[in-house]
PDB file of C-alpha atoms in Angstrom:
ATOM      1  CA  MET A   1      -0.304 -14.039  -9.498  1.00 69.00           C
ATOM      2  CA  ASN A   2      -2.117 -11.506 -11.198  1.00 88.00           C
ATOM      3  CA  ARG A   3      -5.670 -11.361  -9.552  1.00 95.00           C
ATOM      4  CA  GLU A   4      -8.887 -11.280 -11.724  1.00 96.00           C
ATOM      5  CA  LEU A   5     -12.419 -10.024 -11.285  1.00 97.00           C
ATOM      6  CA  ARG A   6     -14.893 -13.089 -10.159  1.00 96.00           C
ATOM      7  CA  PRO A   7     -18.137 -13.195 -12.513  1.00 95.00           C
ATOM      8  CA  GLY A   8     -20.105 -10.274 -11.906  1.00 95.00           C
ATOM      9  CA  GLN A   9     -17.731  -8.458 -10.067  1.00 97.00           C
ATOM     10  CA  THR A  10     -16.005  -4.900 -10.980  1.00 98.00           C
ATOM     11  CA  ALA A  11     -13.272  -2.879 -10.073  1.00 98.00           C
ATOM     12  CA  ARG A  12     -14.427   0.655  -9.165  1.00 98.00           C
ATOM     13  CA  ILE A  13     -11.816   3.102  -8.291  1.00 98.00           C
ATOM     14  CA  ARG A  14     -12.835   6.165  -6.518  1.00 98.00           C
ATOM     15  CA  VAL A  15     -11.912   9.143  -4.278  1.00 98.00           C
ATOM     16  CA  TRP A  16     -12.796  10.330  -1.012  1.00 98.00           C
ATOM     17  CA  ASP A  17     -12.973  14.345  -0.653  1.00 98.00           C
ATOM     18  CA  ARG A  18     -11.502  15.451   2.784  1.00 97.00           C
ATOM     19  CA  ALA A  19     -13.209  18.942   2.749  1.00 97.00           C
ATOM     20  CA  SER A  20     -16.584  17.797   1.860  1.00 97.00           C
ATOM     21  CA  GLY A  21     -16.530  13.953   3.225  1.00 96.00           C
ATOM     22  CA  LEU A  22     -18.091  13.263  -0.312  1.00 97.00           C
ATOM     23  CA  LEU A  23     -16.945  10.201  -2.785  1.00 97.00           C
ATOM     24  CA  ARG A  24     -16.687  10.079  -6.761  1.00 97.00           C
ATOM     25  CA  GLU A  25     -16.055   7.654  -8.730  1.00 97.00           C
ATOM     26  CA  VAL A  26     -12.982   7.511 -11.152  1.00 98.00           C
ATOM     27  CA  PHE A  27     -13.461   4.559 -13.192  1.00 98.00           C
ATOM     28  CA  GLU A  28     -15.309   1.225 -13.103  1.00 98.00           C
ATOM     29  CA  ALA A  29     -13.942  -1.453 -15.009  1.00 97.00           C
ATOM     30  CA  THR A  30     -15.557  -4.789 -16.040  1.00 96.00           C
ATOM     31  CA  ASP A  31     -12.759  -6.412 -17.699  1.00 95.00           C
ATOM     32  CA  ARG A  32      -9.752  -5.962 -15.539  1.00 98.00           C
ATOM     33  CA  LEU A  33      -9.076  -5.887 -11.574  1.00 98.00           C
ATOM     34  CA  TYR A  34      -7.167  -2.832 -10.863  1.00 98.00           C
ATOM     35  CA  GLU A  35      -5.274  -2.298  -7.692  1.00 98.00           C
ATOM     36  CA  ALA A  36      -3.563   0.052  -5.172  1.00 98.00           C
ATOM     37  CA  PRO A  37      -3.664   3.545  -6.416  1.00 98.00           C
ATOM     38  CA  ASN A  38      -1.074   6.044  -6.287  1.00 98.00           C
ATOM     39  CA  TRP A  39      -1.288   9.708  -6.859  1.00 97.00           C
ATOM     40  CA  THR A  40       1.141  11.963  -9.256  1.00 97.00           C
ATOM     41  CA  PRO A  41       1.742  15.329  -8.901  1.00 96.00           C
ATOM     42  CA  ASP A  42       0.136  16.168 -11.733  1.00 95.00           C
ATOM     43  CA  GLY A  43      -3.045  14.714 -11.039  1.00 95.00           C
ATOM     44  CA  ARG A  44      -3.155  11.205 -12.249  1.00 98.00           C
ATOM     45  CA  LEU A  45      -3.497   7.715 -10.577  1.00 98.00           C
ATOM     46  CA  LEU A  46      -1.037   5.041 -10.847  1.00 98.00           C
ATOM     47  CA  VAL A  47      -2.693   1.447 -10.515  1.00 98.00           C
ATOM     48  CA  ASN A  48      -1.664  -1.999 -11.452  1.00 98.00           C
ATOM     49  CA  GLY A  49      -3.626  -4.258 -13.336  1.00 98.00           C
ATOM     50  CA  ASP A  50      -2.852  -7.934 -15.130  1.00 97.00           C
ATOM     51  CA  GLY A  51       0.688  -7.778 -14.053  1.00 98.00           C
ATOM     52  CA  ARG A  52       1.116  -3.996 -15.499  1.00 98.00           C
ATOM     53  CA  LEU A  53       1.324  -0.658 -14.580  1.00 98.00           C
ATOM     54  CA  TRP A  54      -1.437   2.001 -15.638  1.00 98.00           C
ATOM     55  CA  LEU A  55      -2.010   5.825 -15.425  1.00 98.00           C
ATOM     56  CA  LEU A  56      -5.506   7.441 -15.610  1.00 98.00           C
ATOM     57  CA  PRO A  57      -6.491  10.730 -14.811  1.00 98.00           C
ATOM     58  CA  ALA A  58      -7.847  11.303 -10.993  1.00 97.00           C
ATOM     59  CA  ASP A  59     -10.814  13.823 -12.247  1.00 96.00           C
ATOM     60  CA  GLY A  60     -12.792  10.502 -13.992  1.00 95.00           C
ATOM     61  CA  THR A  61     -12.117  12.156 -17.408  1.00 95.00           C
ATOM     62  CA  GLY A  62     -10.302   9.189 -19.006  1.00 95.00           C
ATOM     63  CA  ARG A  63      -9.523   5.506 -19.222  1.00 96.00           C
ATOM     64  CA  PRO A  64      -6.376   3.746 -17.720  1.00 98.00           C
ATOM     65  CA  GLN A  65      -3.312   3.871 -20.289  1.00 98.00           C
ATOM     66  CA  GLU A  66      -0.856   1.050 -20.209  1.00 98.00           C
ATOM     67  CA  ILE A  67       2.964   2.413 -19.306  1.00 98.00           C
ATOM     68  CA  GLU A  68       5.460   0.994 -21.325  1.00 98.00           C
ATOM     69  CA  THR A  69       7.936  -0.802 -19.382  1.00 97.00           C
ATOM     70  CA  PRO A  70      10.219  -3.145 -21.371  1.00 97.00           C
ATOM     71  CA  GLY A  71      12.114  -5.728 -19.076  1.00 97.00           C
ATOM     72  CA  LEU A  72      10.015  -5.196 -16.215  1.00 98.00           C
ATOM     73  CA  PRO A  73       8.360  -8.769 -14.459  1.00 98.00           C
ATOM     74  CA  ASP A  74       4.827  -8.697 -13.432  1.00 98.00           C
ATOM     75  CA  VAL A  75       4.214  -6.105 -10.980  1.00 98.00           C
ATOM     76  CA  ASN A  76       2.089  -6.742  -8.050  1.00 97.00           C
ATOM     77  CA  ASN A  77      -0.061  -4.003  -6.194  1.00 97.00           C
ATOM     78  CA  ASP A  78       3.167  -2.599  -4.218  1.00 98.00           C
ATOM     79  CA  HIS A  79       4.340   0.263  -5.850  1.00 98.00           C
ATOM     80  CA  VAL A  80       5.242   3.676  -4.590  1.00 98.00           C
ATOM     81  CA  LEU A  81       6.253   7.046  -6.897  1.00 98.00           C
ATOM     82  CA  SER A  82       9.306   8.930  -5.800  1.00 98.00           C
ATOM     83  CA  PRO A  83       8.783  12.178  -4.385  1.00 97.00           C
ATOM     84  CA  ASP A  84       8.961  13.777  -7.679  1.00 97.00           C
ATOM     85  CA  GLY A  85       6.627  11.840  -9.249  1.00 97.00           C
ATOM     86  CA  ALA A  86       9.412  10.812 -11.965  1.00 98.00           C
ATOM     87  CA  THR A  87       9.987   7.416 -10.963  1.00 98.00           C
ATOM     88  CA  VAL A  88       7.667   4.067 -10.109  1.00 98.00           C
ATOM     89  CA  TYR A  89       9.158   1.747  -7.922  1.00 98.00           C
ATOM     90  CA  ALA A  90       7.465  -1.534  -7.723  1.00 98.00           C
ATOM     91  CA  SER A  91       7.403  -5.244  -6.345  1.00 98.00           C
ATOM     92  CA  CYS A  92       7.271  -7.902  -9.086  1.00 97.00           C
ATOM     93  CA  ASP A  93       6.531 -11.402  -9.063  1.00 95.00           C
ATOM     94  CA  ASP A  94      10.315 -12.382  -8.832  1.00 96.00           C
ATOM     95  CA  ARG A  95      10.182 -10.950  -5.253  1.00 96.00           C
ATOM     96  CA  HIS A  96      12.098  -8.097  -5.853  1.00 98.00           C
ATOM     97  CA  ILE A  97      11.827  -4.149  -6.369  1.00 98.00           C
ATOM     98  CA  TRP A  98      12.367  -2.539  -9.728  1.00 98.00           C
ATOM     99  CA  ARG A  99      12.376   1.051 -10.693  1.00 98.00           C
ATOM    100  CA  VAL A 100      10.949   2.390 -14.145  1.00 98.00           C
ATOM    101  CA  PRO A 101      10.246   5.854 -15.274  1.00 98.00           C
ATOM    102  CA  VAL A 102       6.387   7.017 -15.265  1.00 98.00           C
ATOM    103  CA  ALA A 103       6.926   8.335 -18.525  1.00 97.00           C
ATOM    104  CA  GLY A 104       7.823   4.780 -19.656  1.00 97.00           C
ATOM    105  CA  GLY A 105      11.403   3.410 -20.206  1.00 98.00           C
ATOM    106  CA  ALA A 106      13.498   0.413 -19.533  1.00 98.00           C
ATOM    107  CA  ALA A 107      13.207  -0.914 -16.226  1.00 98.00           C
ATOM    108  CA  GLU A 108      16.200  -1.432 -13.707  1.00 98.00           C
ATOM    109  CA  ARG A 109      16.250  -4.227 -10.604  1.00 98.00           C
ATOM    110  CA  VAL A 110      17.076  -2.398  -7.344  1.00 98.00           C
ATOM    111  CA  THR A 111      17.360  -5.156  -4.609  1.00 98.00           C
ATOM    112  CA  LYS A 112      20.020  -8.144  -4.791  1.00 97.00           C
ATOM    113  CA  ASP A 113      19.670 -11.405  -4.442  1.00 96.00           C
ATOM    114  CA  ASP A 114      19.912 -11.770  -0.740  1.00 95.00           C
ATOM    115  CA  GLY A 115      17.984 -14.599   0.473  1.00 92.00           C
ATOM    116  CA  GLY A 116      14.835 -12.665   1.368  1.00 94.00           C
ATOM    117  CA  MET A 117      11.456 -11.398  -0.751  1.00 96.00           C
ATOM    118  CA  HIS A 118      10.881  -7.678  -0.770  1.00 98.00           C
ATOM    119  CA  PHE A 119       7.401  -6.186  -0.857  1.00 98.00           C
ATOM    120  CA  LEU A 120       7.701  -2.517  -1.330  1.00 98.00           C
ATOM    121  CA  HIS A 121       5.457  -0.033   0.653  1.00 97.00           C
ATOM    122  CA  GLY A 122       7.250   3.519   1.464  1.00 97.00           C
ATOM    123  CA  VAL A 123       9.628   5.723   0.116  1.00 98.00           C
ATOM    124  CA  SER A 124      11.343   8.308   2.327  1.00 98.00           C
ATOM    125  CA  PRO A 125      10.615  12.110   2.266  1.00 98.00           C
ATOM    126  CA  ASP A 126      14.024  12.735   0.348  1.00 98.00           C
ATOM    127  CA  GLY A 127      13.532  10.033  -1.992  1.00 98.00           C
ATOM    128  CA  SER A 128      16.668   8.229  -0.753  1.00 98.00           C
ATOM    129  CA  ARG A 129      15.573   5.108   0.880  1.00 98.00           C
ATOM    130  CA  LEU A 130      12.943   2.546   0.409  1.00 98.00           C
ATOM    131  CA  GLY A 131      10.743   0.843   3.169  1.00 98.00           C
ATOM    132  CA  TYR A 132       9.972  -2.583   2.375  1.00 98.00           C
ATOM    133  CA  VAL A 133       8.702  -6.093   3.991  1.00 98.00           C
ATOM    134  CA  ARG A 134      11.236  -8.504   3.990  1.00 97.00           C
ATOM    135  CA  LEU A 135       9.646 -12.115   4.414  1.00 95.00           C
ATOM    136  CA  VAL A 136      11.689 -15.198   4.673  1.00 93.00           C
ATOM    137  CA  PRO A 137       9.455 -18.394   4.683  1.00 88.00           C
ATOM    138  CA  GLU A 138       9.754 -21.515   6.052  1.00 90.00           C
ATOM    139  CA  GLY A 139       8.185 -24.293   3.675  1.00 88.00           C
ATOM    140  CA  ASP A 140       4.912 -23.078   2.862  1.00 87.00           C
ATOM    141  CA  ASN A 141       4.654 -20.476   5.372  1.00 89.00           C
ATOM    142  CA  TRP A 142       5.524 -17.114   3.776  1.00 84.00           C
ATOM    143  CA  TRP A 143       4.688 -15.105   6.972  1.00 87.00           C
ATOM    144  CA  ALA A 144       7.287 -16.955   9.178  1.00 89.00           C
ATOM    145  CA  SER A 145       9.365 -13.933   9.499  1.00 93.00           C
ATOM    146  CA  ALA A 146       7.753 -10.616   8.101  1.00 95.00           C
ATOM    147  CA  THR A 147      10.096  -7.817   9.156  1.00 97.00           C
ATOM    148  CA  ILE A 148      10.573  -4.229   8.080  1.00 98.00           C
ATOM    149  CA  HIS A 149      13.541  -3.163   6.028  1.00 98.00           C
ATOM    150  CA  THR A 150      14.712   0.069   4.583  1.00 98.00           C
ATOM    151  CA  VAL A 151      17.108  -0.002   1.816  1.00 98.00           C
ATOM    152  CA  GLY A 152      18.675   2.655  -0.593  1.00 98.00           C
ATOM    153  CA  THR A 153      17.161   3.351  -3.776  1.00 98.00           C
ATOM    154  CA  ASP A 154      20.378   1.966  -5.533  1.00 97.00           C
ATOM    155  CA  GLY A 155      20.029  -1.040  -3.606  1.00 97.00           C
ATOM    156  CA  GLU A 156      22.589  -0.511  -1.190  1.00 98.00           C
ATOM    157  CA  ASP A 157      22.721  -0.162   2.721  1.00 98.00           C
ATOM    158  CA  ASP A 158      19.897  -2.788   3.549  1.00 98.00           C
ATOM    159  CA  ARG A 159      18.970  -2.072   7.312  1.00 98.00           C
ATOM    160  CA  ALA A 160      16.542  -3.837   9.271  1.00 98.00           C
ATOM    161  CA  VAL A 161      14.046  -1.613  11.249  1.00 98.00           C
ATOM    162  CA  THR A 162      11.885  -4.468  13.157  1.00 97.00           C
ATOM    163  CA  THR A 163      13.633  -7.655  14.248  1.00 94.00           C
ATOM    164  CA  HIS A 164      10.483  -9.379  15.611  1.00 94.00           C
ATOM    165  CA  PRO A 165       9.062 -11.762  12.932  1.00 90.00           C
ATOM    166  CA  GLY A 166       5.826 -10.104  13.296  1.00 89.00           C
ATOM    167  CA  PRO A 167       4.283 -10.323  10.868  1.00 95.00           C
ATOM    168  CA  ALA A 168       4.638  -6.793  10.093  1.00 97.00           C
ATOM    169  CA  ASP A 169       3.640  -5.224   6.918  1.00 97.00           C
ATOM    170  CA  GLY A 170       2.665  -1.451   5.182  1.00 97.00           C
ATOM    171  CA  CYS A 171       5.572   0.416   6.245  1.00 98.00           C
ATOM    172  CA  GLU A 172       5.625   4.300   5.616  1.00 98.00           C
ATOM    173  CA  TRP A 173       7.171   7.419   6.753  1.00 98.00           C
ATOM    174  CA  THR A 174       5.518  10.342   7.978  1.00 98.00           C
ATOM    175  CA  PRO A 175       5.935  13.270   6.112  1.00 98.00           C
ATOM    176  CA  ASP A 176       8.649  14.851   8.546  1.00 98.00           C
ATOM    177  CA  GLY A 177      10.809  11.528   8.316  1.00 98.00           C
ATOM    178  CA  GLU A 178      10.634  11.026  11.973  1.00 98.00           C
ATOM    179  CA  TRP A 179       8.590   7.944  12.436  1.00 98.00           C
ATOM    180  CA  ILE A 180       7.903   4.669  10.063  1.00 98.00           C
ATOM    181  CA  LEU A 181       4.140   3.709  10.400  1.00 98.00           C
ATOM    182  CA  PHE A 182       3.149   0.356   9.652  1.00 98.00           C
ATOM    183  CA  ASN A 183       0.906  -2.764  10.727  1.00 98.00           C
ATOM    184  CA  THR A 184       2.159  -5.741  12.773  1.00 98.00           C
ATOM    185  CA  GLU A 185       0.901  -8.945  14.706  1.00 97.00           C
ATOM    186  CA  GLN A 186       3.640  -8.578  17.265  1.00 96.00           C
ATOM    187  CA  PHE A 187       1.460  -7.201  20.222  1.00 96.00           C
ATOM    188  CA  THR A 188      -1.739  -9.458  19.342  1.00 93.00           C
ATOM    189  CA  PRO A 189      -0.751 -12.633  17.492  1.00 93.00           C
ATOM    190  CA  GLY A 190      -3.274 -12.999  14.425  1.00 92.00           C
ATOM    191  CA  GLN A 191      -4.576  -9.463  14.768  1.00 95.00           C
ATOM    192  CA  ALA A 192      -2.803  -6.960  12.963  1.00 97.00           C
ATOM    193  CA  GLN A 193      -2.865  -3.436  14.795  1.00 98.00           C
ATOM    194  CA  LEU A 194      -1.108  -0.212  13.897  1.00 98.00           C
ATOM    195  CA  ALA A 195       2.124   0.789  15.014  1.00 98.00           C
ATOM    196  CA  ARG A 196       5.069   3.171  14.549  1.00 98.00           C
ATOM    197  CA  ILE A 197       8.881   3.007  15.069  1.00 98.00           C
ATOM    198  CA  ARG A 198      11.636   5.509  14.467  1.00 98.00           C
ATOM    199  CA  PRO A 199      13.845   4.509  11.254  1.00 98.00           C
ATOM    200  CA  ASP A 200      16.656   3.714  13.198  1.00 98.00           C
ATOM    201  CA  GLY A 201      14.629   0.772  14.976  1.00 98.00           C
ATOM    202  CA  THR A 202      13.666   3.012  18.306  1.00 98.00           C
ATOM    203  CA  GLY A 203      10.641   4.225  19.887  1.00 98.00           C
ATOM    204  CA  LEU A 204       8.298   1.052  19.042  1.00 98.00           C
ATOM    205  CA  GLU A 205       4.691   2.243  20.053  1.00 98.00           C
ATOM    206  CA  GLN A 206       1.330   0.444  19.271  1.00 98.00           C
ATOM    207  CA  LEU A 207      -1.196   2.865  18.060  1.00 98.00           C
ATOM    208  CA  THR A 208      -4.301   0.765  17.762  1.00 97.00           C
ATOM    209  CA  SER A 209      -5.862  -1.272  19.904  1.00 95.00           C
ATOM    210  CA  ASP A 210      -9.588  -2.615  19.070  1.00 95.00           C
ATOM    211  CA  GLU A 211     -11.259  -5.830  18.232  1.00 96.00           C
ATOM    212  CA  ARG A 212     -10.727  -5.313  14.439  1.00 97.00           C
ATOM    213  CA  VAL A 213      -7.780  -6.077  12.172  1.00 98.00           C
ATOM    214  CA  ASN A 214      -5.976  -3.061  11.064  1.00 98.00           C
ATOM    215  CA  TRP A 215      -3.825  -2.607   7.934  1.00 98.00           C
ATOM    216  CA  PHE A 216      -2.094  -0.156   5.501  1.00 98.00           C
ATOM    217  CA  PRO A 217      -1.767   3.162   7.610  1.00 98.00           C
ATOM    218  CA  HIS A 218      -1.340   5.883   5.061  1.00 98.00           C
ATOM    219  CA  VAL A 219      -0.184   9.340   6.486  1.00 98.00           C
ATOM    220  CA  ALA A 220      -1.701  12.412   4.797  1.00 98.00           C
ATOM    221  CA  PRO A 221       1.127  14.763   3.386  1.00 98.00           C
ATOM    222  CA  THR A 222      -0.305  17.225   5.917  1.00 97.00           C
ATOM    223  CA  GLY A 223       0.706  15.025   8.659  1.00 97.00           C
ATOM    224  CA  ASP A 224      -2.100  15.212  10.683  1.00 98.00           C
ATOM    225  CA  VAL A 225      -4.099  12.361   9.950  1.00 98.00           C
ATOM    226  CA  VAL A 226      -3.906   8.691   8.837  1.00 98.00           C
ATOM    227  CA  ALA A 227      -5.909   6.883   6.695  1.00 98.00           C
ATOM    228  CA  TYR A 228      -5.955   2.649   7.046  1.00 98.00           C
ATOM    229  CA  LEU A 229      -8.075  -0.515   5.942  1.00 98.00           C
ATOM    230  CA  SER A 230      -9.608  -2.118   8.834  1.00 98.00           C
ATOM    231  CA  TYR A 231     -10.870  -5.518   8.487  1.00 98.00           C
ATOM    232  CA  PRO A 232     -13.512  -7.604  10.518  1.00 98.00           C
ATOM    233  CA  PRO A 233     -12.790  -9.000  13.862  1.00 97.00           C
ATOM    234  CA  GLY A 234     -10.867 -12.567  13.291  1.00 96.00           C
ATOM    235  CA  THR A 235      -9.565 -11.868   9.888  1.00 97.00           C
ATOM    236  CA  THR A 236      -6.421 -13.542   8.942  1.00 95.00           C
ATOM    237  CA  GLY A 237      -4.175 -11.489   7.001  1.00 94.00           C
ATOM    238  CA  HIS A 238      -5.475  -8.979   4.491  1.00 96.00           C
ATOM    239  CA  PRO A 239      -7.818 -11.094   2.019  1.00 97.00           C
ATOM    240  CA  ALA A 240      -9.526 -10.068  -0.787  1.00 97.00           C
ATOM    241  CA  ASP A 241     -13.850  -9.782  -0.995  1.00 97.00           C
ATOM    242  CA  LEU A 242     -14.627  -9.013   2.290  1.00 98.00           C
ATOM    243  CA  PRO A 243     -16.568  -6.106   4.195  1.00 98.00           C
ATOM    244  CA  VAL A 244     -14.126  -3.880   5.384  1.00 98.00           C
ATOM    245  CA  GLU A 245     -13.910  -0.213   6.613  1.00 98.00           C
ATOM    246  CA  LEU A 246     -11.697   2.862   5.650  1.00 98.00           C
ATOM    247  CA  ARG A 247     -10.862   4.618   8.591  1.00 98.00           C
ATOM    248  CA  LEU A 248      -9.289   8.080   9.386  1.00 98.00           C
ATOM    249  CA  VAL A 249      -7.729   8.848  12.657  1.00 98.00           C
ATOM    250  CA  GLU A 250      -6.073  12.034  14.141  1.00 97.00           C
ATOM    251  CA  VAL A 251      -2.145  11.858  15.171  1.00 97.00           C
ATOM    252  CA  GLY A 252      -2.197  11.291  18.660  1.00 94.00           C
ATOM    253  CA  ALA A 253      -5.845  10.291  19.048  1.00 96.00           C
ATOM    254  CA  TRP A 254      -5.243   6.781  17.765  1.00 96.00           C
ATOM    255  CA  GLY A 255      -8.168   5.166  19.649  1.00 94.00           C
ATOM    256  CA  ARG A 256     -10.946   7.748  18.188  1.00 96.00           C
ATOM    257  CA  PRO A 257     -11.007   6.689  14.674  1.00 97.00           C
ATOM    258  CA  ALA A 258     -14.073   7.438  12.089  1.00 97.00           C
ATOM    259  CA  THR A 259     -15.070   5.074   9.575  1.00 98.00           C
ATOM    260  CA  LEU A 260     -15.174   7.021   6.165  1.00 97.00           C
ATOM    261  CA  VAL A 261     -16.544   4.232   3.891  1.00 97.00           C
ATOM    262  CA  LYS A 262     -17.820   0.618   3.915  1.00 98.00           C
ATOM    263  CA  LEU A 263     -17.320  -1.347   1.166  1.00 98.00           C
ATOM    264  CA  HIS A 264     -16.479  -4.950  -0.443  1.00 98.00           C
ATOM    265  CA  GLY A 265     -12.776  -4.871  -0.992  1.00 98.00           C
ATOM    266  CA  GLY A 266      -9.322  -5.280   1.165  1.00 98.00           C
ATOM    267  CA  GLN A 267      -6.615  -6.783  -0.986  1.00 98.00           C
ATOM    268  CA  GLY A 268      -5.963  -4.082  -3.437  1.00 98.00           C
ATOM    269  CA  THR A 269      -7.903  -1.174  -2.205  1.00 98.00           C
ATOM    270  CA  ILE A 270      -5.267   0.577  -0.190  1.00 98.00           C
ATOM    271  CA  ASN A 271      -2.176  -1.232  -0.158  1.00 98.00           C
ATOM    272  CA  VAL A 272       0.064   1.749  -0.976  1.00 97.00           C
ATOM    273  CA  PRO A 273       0.469   5.573  -0.388  1.00 97.00           C
ATOM    274  CA  SER A 274      -3.230   6.789  -2.033  1.00 97.00           C
ATOM    275  CA  TRP A 275      -3.211  10.292  -0.730  1.00 98.00           C
ATOM    276  CA  ALA A 276      -3.233  13.425  -3.380  1.00 98.00           C
ATOM    277  CA  PRO A 277      -0.176  15.396  -3.036  1.00 97.00           C
ATOM    278  CA  ASP A 278      -1.867  18.356  -1.157  1.00 97.00           C
ATOM    279  CA  GLY A 279      -3.564  15.828   1.198  1.00 97.00           C
ATOM    280  CA  SER A 280      -7.231  17.096  -0.017  1.00 98.00           C
ATOM    281  CA  ALA A 281      -8.248  13.566  -0.723  1.00 98.00           C
ATOM    282  CA  PHE A 282      -7.283   9.960  -1.528  1.00 97.00           C
ATOM    283  CA  ALA A 283      -7.933   7.307  -3.655  1.00 98.00           C
ATOM    284  CA  PHE A 284      -8.990   3.648  -3.460  1.00 98.00           C
ATOM    285  CA  VAL A 285     -10.481   0.670  -5.084  1.00 98.00           C
ATOM    286  CA  GLU A 286     -13.541  -1.013  -4.033  1.00 98.00           C
ATOM    287  CA  TYR A 287     -14.645  -4.602  -5.513  1.00 98.00           C
ATOM    288  CA  PRO A 288     -18.366  -4.734  -5.725  1.00 97.00           C
ATOM    289  CA  LEU A 289     -20.064  -8.002  -6.610  1.00 95.00           C
ATOM    290  CA  GLY A 290     -23.272  -8.209  -8.836  1.00 83.00           C
ATOM    291  CA  SER A 291     -26.491  -9.348  -7.424  1.00 58.00           C
TER     292      SER A 291
END
């Protein structure tokens, strides 16, 4: 399941600065495909690569260093940090969510064998619950049912937030805990758009409605803007290696997004929350191909 770079391809970890609108490079890899930055409170980026977890300085002064995680199965690009930055929750190739200390240490499984697959995307502002996508495949169709669930960080009290088979993905709480943002094909089959819903499953509202395919809404810690990944019209799912856009939209002005960056990427670019803790910047990965 671990993704690899194509011949001549690089994984370029970058940061967009909100005040200036400028981009800066943090790290460029030619030997390993890194994905999905999370931002730690102390100014580091957490990424995955080769099925492992890595930390590197967000200011571009160092290389990724592997976190020692004995007992942790290979991770994918669905991982989040606890609000205090001390714990990583990660989805693994066994289709379960695990936790491990950011400083390194033994891993513990969170989710139970309950008949579903668990793909993590968010943690509640108080750190007590995880938001994940629950997949219940039918034969080879993994996306036959993809619904949003929350579960306690102790693996107890699993709750369905959406019941429509969707498919839905990318669930993430707003900083005030009042909403969960996500993307879903519920409104237009085959075309993901952004939506929000109350954590108790009420108040479903479609947020974007355009010709593009929109995924992974990430709310700034300031609560006023949302960054998301926008695919070309007609895209199925959230594949890699396409011309995509990172867009920013003000909360309440959902129909007027601004394109911040055009890049070669998709899968792995911003699958998980990637804002700096103060909302001043967000990190992403692009995957340019050599000439």
